[in-house]
mmCIF file of C-alpha atoms in Angstrom:
data_model
loop_
_atom_site.group_PDB
_atom_site.id
_atom_site.type_symbol
_atom_site.label_atom_id
_atom_site.label_comp_id
_atom_site.label_asym_id
_atom_site.label_seq_id
_atom_site.Cartn_x
_atom_site.Cartn_y
_atom_site.Cartn_z
ATOM 1 C CA ASP Q 1 96.523 91.391 74.546
ATOM 2 C CA SER Q 2 99.076 92.324 71.886
ATOM 3 C CA GLY Q 3 97.238 90.588 69.043
ATOM 4 C CA VAL Q 4 100.180 88.249 68.431
ATOM 5 C CA THR Q 5 99.417 84.594 69.063
ATOM 6 C CA GLN Q 6 101.857 81.796 69.692
ATOM 7 C CA THR Q 7 101.235 78.092 69.957
ATOM 8 C CA PRO Q 8 101.805 75.998 71.891
ATOM 9 C CA LYS Q 9 102.180 77.777 75.231
ATOM 10 C CA HIS Q 10 104.258 74.975 76.689
ATOM 11 C CA LEU Q 11 106.212 72.191 75.088
ATOM 12 C CA ILE Q 12 108.135 69.409 76.777
ATOM 13 C CA THR Q 13 110.251 67.150 74.642
ATOM 14 C CA ALA Q 14 113.350 64.993 74.769
ATOM 15 C CA THR Q 15 116.862 65.627 73.556
ATOM 16 C CA GLY Q 16 117.380 64.877 69.900
ATOM 17 C CA GLN Q 17 113.784 65.623 68.966
ATOM 18 C CA ARG Q 18 112.413 68.257 66.613
ATOM 19 C CA VAL Q 19 109.665 70.762 67.390
ATOM 20 C CA THR Q 20 107.813 73.500 65.541
ATOM 21 C CA LEU Q 21 106.687 76.716 67.173
ATOM 22 C CA ARG Q 22 104.012 78.748 65.495
ATOM 23 C CA CYS Q 23 103.331 82.478 65.478
ATOM 24 C CA SER Q 24 100.518 84.538 64.010
ATOM 25 C CA PRO Q 25 101.308 88.253 63.778
ATOM 26 C CA ARG Q 26 98.916 91.095 64.472
ATOM 27 C CA SER Q 27 96.495 91.741 61.686
ATOM 28 C CA GLY Q 28 98.225 93.858 59.053
ATOM 29 C CA ASP Q 29 101.764 93.390 60.362
ATOM 30 C CA LEU Q 30 104.207 92.160 57.756
ATOM 31 C CA SER Q 31 107.284 91.588 59.917
ATOM 32 C CA VAL Q 32 107.786 88.706 62.299
ATOM 33 C CA TYR Q 33 110.708 88.423 64.713
ATOM 34 C CA TRP Q 34 111.824 85.449 66.783
ATOM 35 C CA TYR Q 35 113.668 85.732 70.098
ATOM 36 C CA GLN Q 36 115.017 83.245 72.603
ATOM 37 C CA GLN Q 37 115.122 83.999 76.311
ATOM 38 C CA SER Q 38 117.110 81.648 78.513
ATOM 39 C CA LEU Q 39 118.600 81.945 81.966
ATOM 40 C CA ASP Q 40 122.208 81.681 80.836
ATOM 41 C CA GLN Q 41 122.055 83.517 77.487
ATOM 42 C CA GLY Q 42 119.490 86.169 78.317
ATOM 43 C CA LEU Q 43 117.437 87.591 75.454
ATOM 44 C CA GLN Q 44 118.740 86.774 71.998
ATOM 45 C CA PHE Q 45 117.438 87.902 68.647
ATOM 46 C CA LEU Q 46 117.147 84.941 66.296
ATOM 47 C CA ILE Q 47 115.667 86.034 62.990
ATOM 48 C CA GLN Q 48 113.287 88.448 61.266
ATOM 49 C CA TYR Q 49 111.015 87.873 58.281
ATOM 50 C CA TYR Q 50 109.281 90.550 56.282
ATOM 51 C CA ASN Q 51 106.456 89.592 53.965
ATOM 52 C CA GLY Q 52 107.831 86.109 53.485
ATOM 53 C CA GLU Q 53 111.489 87.039 53.026
ATOM 54 C CA GLU Q 54 114.272 86.742 55.548
ATOM 55 C CA ARG Q 55 115.217 90.266 56.589
ATOM 56 C CA ALA Q 56 117.685 90.001 59.457
ATOM 57 C CA LYS Q 57 119.540 87.209 61.128
ATOM 58 C CA GLY Q 58 120.881 87.082 64.652
ATOM 59 C CA ASN Q 59 122.312 84.293 66.749
ATOM 60 C CA ILE Q 60 120.273 81.538 65.215
ATOM 61 C CA LEU Q 61 121.843 78.093 65.355
ATOM 62 C CA GLU Q 62 122.099 75.963 62.223
ATOM 63 C CA ARG Q 63 119.824 73.417 63.917
ATOM 64 C CA PHE Q 64 117.108 76.092 63.934
ATOM 65 C CA SER Q 65 115.218 77.347 60.921
ATOM 66 C CA ALA Q 66 112.263 79.583 60.341
ATOM 67 C CA GLN Q 67 109.922 80.633 57.604
ATOM 68 C CA GLN Q 68 107.055 82.994 57.004
ATOM 69 C CA PHE Q 69 104.148 81.770 54.947
ATOM 70 C CA PRO Q 70 101.972 83.669 52.431
ATOM 71 C CA ASP Q 71 99.325 84.226 55.110
ATOM 72 C CA LEU Q 72 102.153 85.852 57.158
ATOM 73 C CA HIS Q 73 102.181 83.355 59.986
ATOM 74 C CA SER Q 74 105.617 82.097 60.879
ATOM 75 C CA GLU Q 75 107.089 78.873 62.169
ATOM 76 C CA LEU Q 76 110.324 78.306 64.027
ATOM 77 C CA ASN Q 77 111.705 74.786 63.666
ATOM 78 C CA LEU Q 78 114.143 73.506 66.259
ATOM 79 C CA SER Q 79 115.846 70.191 65.566
ATOM 80 C CA SER Q 80 118.329 67.884 67.286
ATOM 81 C CA LEU Q 81 117.265 69.502 70.512
ATOM 82 C CA GLU Q 82 119.713 69.834 73.365
ATOM 83 C CA LEU Q 83 119.141 70.572 77.037
ATOM 84 C CA GLY Q 84 120.490 74.070 76.473
ATOM 85 C CA ASP Q 85 117.683 74.837 74.036
ATOM 86 C CA SER Q 86 115.256 74.979 76.942
ATOM 87 C CA ALA Q 87 114.011 78.564 76.914
ATOM 88 C CA LEU Q 88 111.119 80.906 76.353
ATOM 89 C CA TYR Q 89 110.705 81.623 72.655
ATOM 90 C CA PHE Q 90 109.025 84.883 71.777
ATOM 91 C CA CYS Q 91 107.572 85.960 68.507
ATOM 92 C CA ALA Q 92 106.961 89.638 67.816
ATOM 93 C CA SER Q 93 105.440 91.487 64.912
ATOM 94 C CA SER Q 94 105.627 94.970 63.501
ATOM 95 C CA ALA Q 95 104.016 96.814 60.645
ATOM 96 C CA GLY Q 96 107.011 97.421 58.410
ATOM 97 C CA THR Q 97 110.433 96.116 57.742
ATOM 98 C CA SER Q 98 112.110 98.272 60.337
ATOM 99 C CA SER Q 99 109.184 99.613 62.318
ATOM 100 C CA TYR Q 100 110.404 100.265 65.770
ATOM 101 C CA GLU Q 101 107.286 99.294 67.702
ATOM 102 C CA GLN Q 102 107.147 95.548 68.092
ATOM 103 C CA TYR Q 103 104.268 93.656 69.617
ATOM 104 C CA PHE Q 104 105.212 90.482 71.426
ATOM 105 C CA GLY Q 105 103.310 87.266 71.746
ATOM 106 C CA PRO Q 106 102.990 85.484 75.083
ATOM 107 C CA GLY Q 107 105.843 83.116 74.245
ATOM 108 C CA THR Q 108 106.296 79.364 74.034
ATOM 109 C CA ARG Q 109 108.045 77.744 76.979
ATOM 110 C CA LEU Q 110 110.196 74.893 75.658
ATOM 111 C CA THR Q 111 111.587 72.358 78.084
ATOM 112 C CA VAL Q 112 114.036 69.781 76.760
ATOM 113 C CA THR Q 113 114.576 66.800 79.067
ATOM 114 C CA ALA F 1 132.766 93.816 73.817
ATOM 115 C CA GLN F 2 129.202 93.890 75.023
ATOM 116 C CA LYS F 3 126.879 95.676 72.667
ATOM 117 C CA ILE F 4 124.446 96.660 75.416
ATOM 118 C CA THR F 5 125.380 97.053 79.056
ATOM 119 C CA GLN F 6 122.950 97.410 81.900
ATOM 120 C CA THR F 7 124.982 97.738 85.070
ATOM 121 C CA GLN F 8 122.124 97.638 87.587
ATOM 122 C CA PRO F 9 120.899 94.075 88.094
ATOM 123 C CA GLY F 10 118.344 95.273 90.635
ATOM 124 C CA MET F 11 116.935 98.560 91.857
ATOM 125 C CA PHE F 12 114.435 99.769 94.407
ATOM 126 C CA VAL F 13 112.382 102.936 94.165
ATOM 127 C CA GLN F 14 109.719 104.428 96.381
ATOM 128 C CA GLU F 15 106.257 104.716 94.873
ATOM 129 C CA LYS F 16 105.651 108.133 93.231
ATOM 130 C CA GLU F 17 109.366 108.852 92.897
ATOM 131 C CA ALA F 18 111.292 108.982 89.641
ATOM 132 C CA VAL F 19 113.882 106.353 88.756
ATOM 133 C CA THR F 20 116.595 106.116 86.109
ATOM 134 C CA LEU F 21 117.649 102.791 84.611
ATOM 135 C CA ASP F 22 121.057 102.886 83.006
ATOM 136 C CA CYS F 23 121.980 101.600 79.573
ATOM 137 C CA THR F 24 125.150 102.070 77.583
ATOM 138 C CA TYR F 25 125.744 100.745 74.120
ATOM 139 C CA ASP F 26 128.611 100.057 71.783
ATOM 140 C CA THR F 27 128.317 100.412 68.040
ATOM 141 C CA SER F 28 130.159 101.794 65.043
ATOM 142 C CA ASP F 29 127.031 101.678 62.930
ATOM 143 C CA PRO F 30 126.034 105.257 61.985
ATOM 144 C CA SER F 31 122.356 104.350 62.039
ATOM 145 C CA TYR F 32 120.845 102.516 64.940
ATOM 146 C CA GLY F 33 117.795 102.405 67.148
ATOM 147 C CA LEU F 34 117.553 102.090 70.882
ATOM 148 C CA PHE F 35 114.658 100.403 72.637
ATOM 149 C CA TRP F 36 113.363 99.742 76.105
ATOM 150 C CA TYR F 37 111.112 96.825 76.957
ATOM 151 C CA LYS F 38 109.339 95.852 80.153
ATOM 152 C CA GLN F 39 108.850 92.261 81.243
ATOM 153 C CA PRO F 40 106.517 91.820 84.227
ATOM 154 C CA SER F 41 106.603 88.649 86.293
ATOM 155 C CA SER F 42 103.857 87.249 84.075
ATOM 156 C CA GLY F 43 106.480 86.950 81.341
ATOM 157 C CA GLU F 44 105.162 88.999 78.448
ATOM 158 C CA MET F 45 107.399 91.562 76.760
ATOM 159 C CA ILE F 46 106.059 95.073 76.392
ATOM 160 C CA PHE F 47 107.592 97.714 74.140
ATOM 161 C CA LEU F 48 108.016 101.004 76.020
ATOM 162 C CA ILE F 49 109.984 103.537 74.028
ATOM 163 C CA TYR F 50 112.254 104.026 71.027
ATOM 164 C CA GLN F 51 115.032 106.457 70.128
ATOM 165 C CA GLY F 52 116.609 106.672 66.697
ATOM 166 C CA SER F 53 120.271 107.571 66.418
ATOM 167 C CA TYR F 54 119.461 110.630 64.315
ATOM 168 C CA ASP F 55 116.663 111.882 66.544
ATOM 169 C CA GLN F 56 117.521 115.260 67.978
ATOM 170 C CA GLN F 57 114.978 115.200 70.760
ATOM 171 C CA ASN F 58 114.804 112.691 73.596
ATOM 172 C CA ALA F 59 111.907 110.302 73.166
ATOM 173 C CA THR F 60 109.010 110.451 75.603
ATOM 174 C CA GLU F 61 105.997 108.190 76.029
ATOM 175 C CA GLY F 62 103.773 109.129 78.920
ATOM 176 C CA ARG F 63 105.729 108.548 82.141
ATOM 177 C CA TYR F 64 108.680 107.102 80.221
ATOM 178 C CA SER F 65 111.451 109.187 78.748
ATOM 179 C CA LEU F 66 114.736 108.170 77.209
ATOM 180 C CA ASN F 67 117.753 110.248 78.157
ATOM 181 C CA PHE F 68 119.815 109.902 74.986
ATOM 182 C CA GLN F 69 123.420 111.045 75.203
ATOM 183 C CA LYS F 70 124.954 110.082 71.889
ATOM 184 C CA ALA F 71 128.520 111.128 72.611
ATOM 185 C CA ARG F 72 128.519 109.071 75.804
ATOM 186 C CA LYS F 73 126.658 106.222 74.091
ATOM 187 C CA SER F 74 124.067 106.077 76.795
ATOM 188 C CA ALA F 75 120.303 105.634 76.579
ATOM 189 C CA ASN F 76 118.946 105.726 80.083
ATOM 190 C CA LEU F 77 115.258 105.140 80.777
ATOM 191 C CA VAL F 78 113.595 107.537 83.171
ATOM 192 C CA ILE F 79 110.312 106.519 84.763
ATOM 193 C CA SER F 80 108.545 109.373 86.481
ATOM 194 C CA ALA F 81 106.043 108.983 89.337
ATOM 195 C CA SER F 82 106.715 105.251 89.810
ATOM 196 C CA GLN F 83 103.751 102.994 90.354
ATOM 197 C CA LEU F 84 103.553 99.559 91.940
ATOM 198 C CA GLY F 85 102.750 98.146 88.517
ATOM 199 C CA ASP F 86 106.141 99.319 87.267
ATOM 200 C CA SER F 87 107.807 96.494 89.197
ATOM 201 C CA ALA F 88 109.297 94.347 86.449
ATOM 202 C CA MET F 89 112.439 93.513 84.492
ATOM 203 C CA TYR F 90 113.497 96.220 82.073
ATOM 204 C CA PHE F 91 115.587 95.471 79.009
ATOM 205 C CA CYS F 92 117.513 97.914 76.887
ATOM 206 C CA ALA F 93 118.099 96.900 73.267
ATOM 207 C CA MET F 94 119.778 98.215 70.149
ATOM 208 C CA ARG F 95 119.226 97.585 66.484
ATOM 209 C CA GLU F 96 122.090 98.202 64.052
ATOM 210 C CA VAL F 97 120.614 99.209 60.718
ATOM 211 C CA TYR F 98 123.709 98.637 58.570
ATOM 212 C CA ASN F 99 124.647 95.479 60.403
ATOM 213 C CA PHE F 100 121.808 93.545 58.838
ATOM 214 C CA ASN F 101 119.304 95.018 61.298
ATOM 215 C CA LYS F 102 120.548 92.829 64.121
ATOM 216 C CA PHE F 103 119.122 93.303 67.589
ATOM 217 C CA TYR F 104 121.119 93.168 70.797
ATOM 218 C CA PHE F 105 119.716 93.059 74.307
ATOM 219 C CA GLY F 106 121.143 93.948 77.680
ATOM 220 C CA SER F 107 120.964 91.639 80.667
ATOM 221 C CA GLY F 108 118.128 93.591 82.228
ATOM 222 C CA THR F 109 117.407 95.538 85.401
ATOM 223 C CA LYS F 110 114.911 94.259 87.943
ATOM 224 C CA LEU F 111 112.971 97.209 89.306
ATOM 225 C CA ASN F 112 111.050 96.926 92.546
ATOM 226 C CA VAL F 113 108.664 99.722 93.476
ATOM 227 C CA LYS F 114 108.054 99.978 97.199
ATOM 228 C CA PRO F 115 104.742 101.260 98.596
#
């Protein structure tokens, strides 16, 4: 158990809908990272937050947004969902802004039908 | 151009033997980090090892070592004394510090350890 929690584990929704994925980092970790893993795109880095501020941005679509709250948990919002958004979404946390050791959560499996 | 290239989609190794998983990278960033992650069939991602671009020594973590050849832009993972539990997907990744700390992942290598 990495200490990173993600909810829900599975999510099935329809095209055009909006969902929110939640992540709680390990106790004491200030950085949260979001990744998408799909069959056709592989693993993609989406975004990083450090202590509430956006720190790094990857291939995150405009339909997606994220934030980190004062208690350090993070949410990834996916809107206007398309079939191609079906993927495993991982959250990871690390102690500092560029700490190299990241601890991954179990992931949220999103299925868009 | 691909930032991270893993040319071995699948590999087999005999239990107790060593295996090398290849990774090459492409960057013009002077400061970067290289990572290896393991993803078993259960799906979780596990951090294995890290090498910074300015590190002089190759990184080692238990049975894992990273063969860092900066001039060749390669960061191969060496697993010594393979175990059945090493069967998994292995991903190489790079973080470019001056490029807004972006991460890039390779397509992965599926390692099967044979008894």
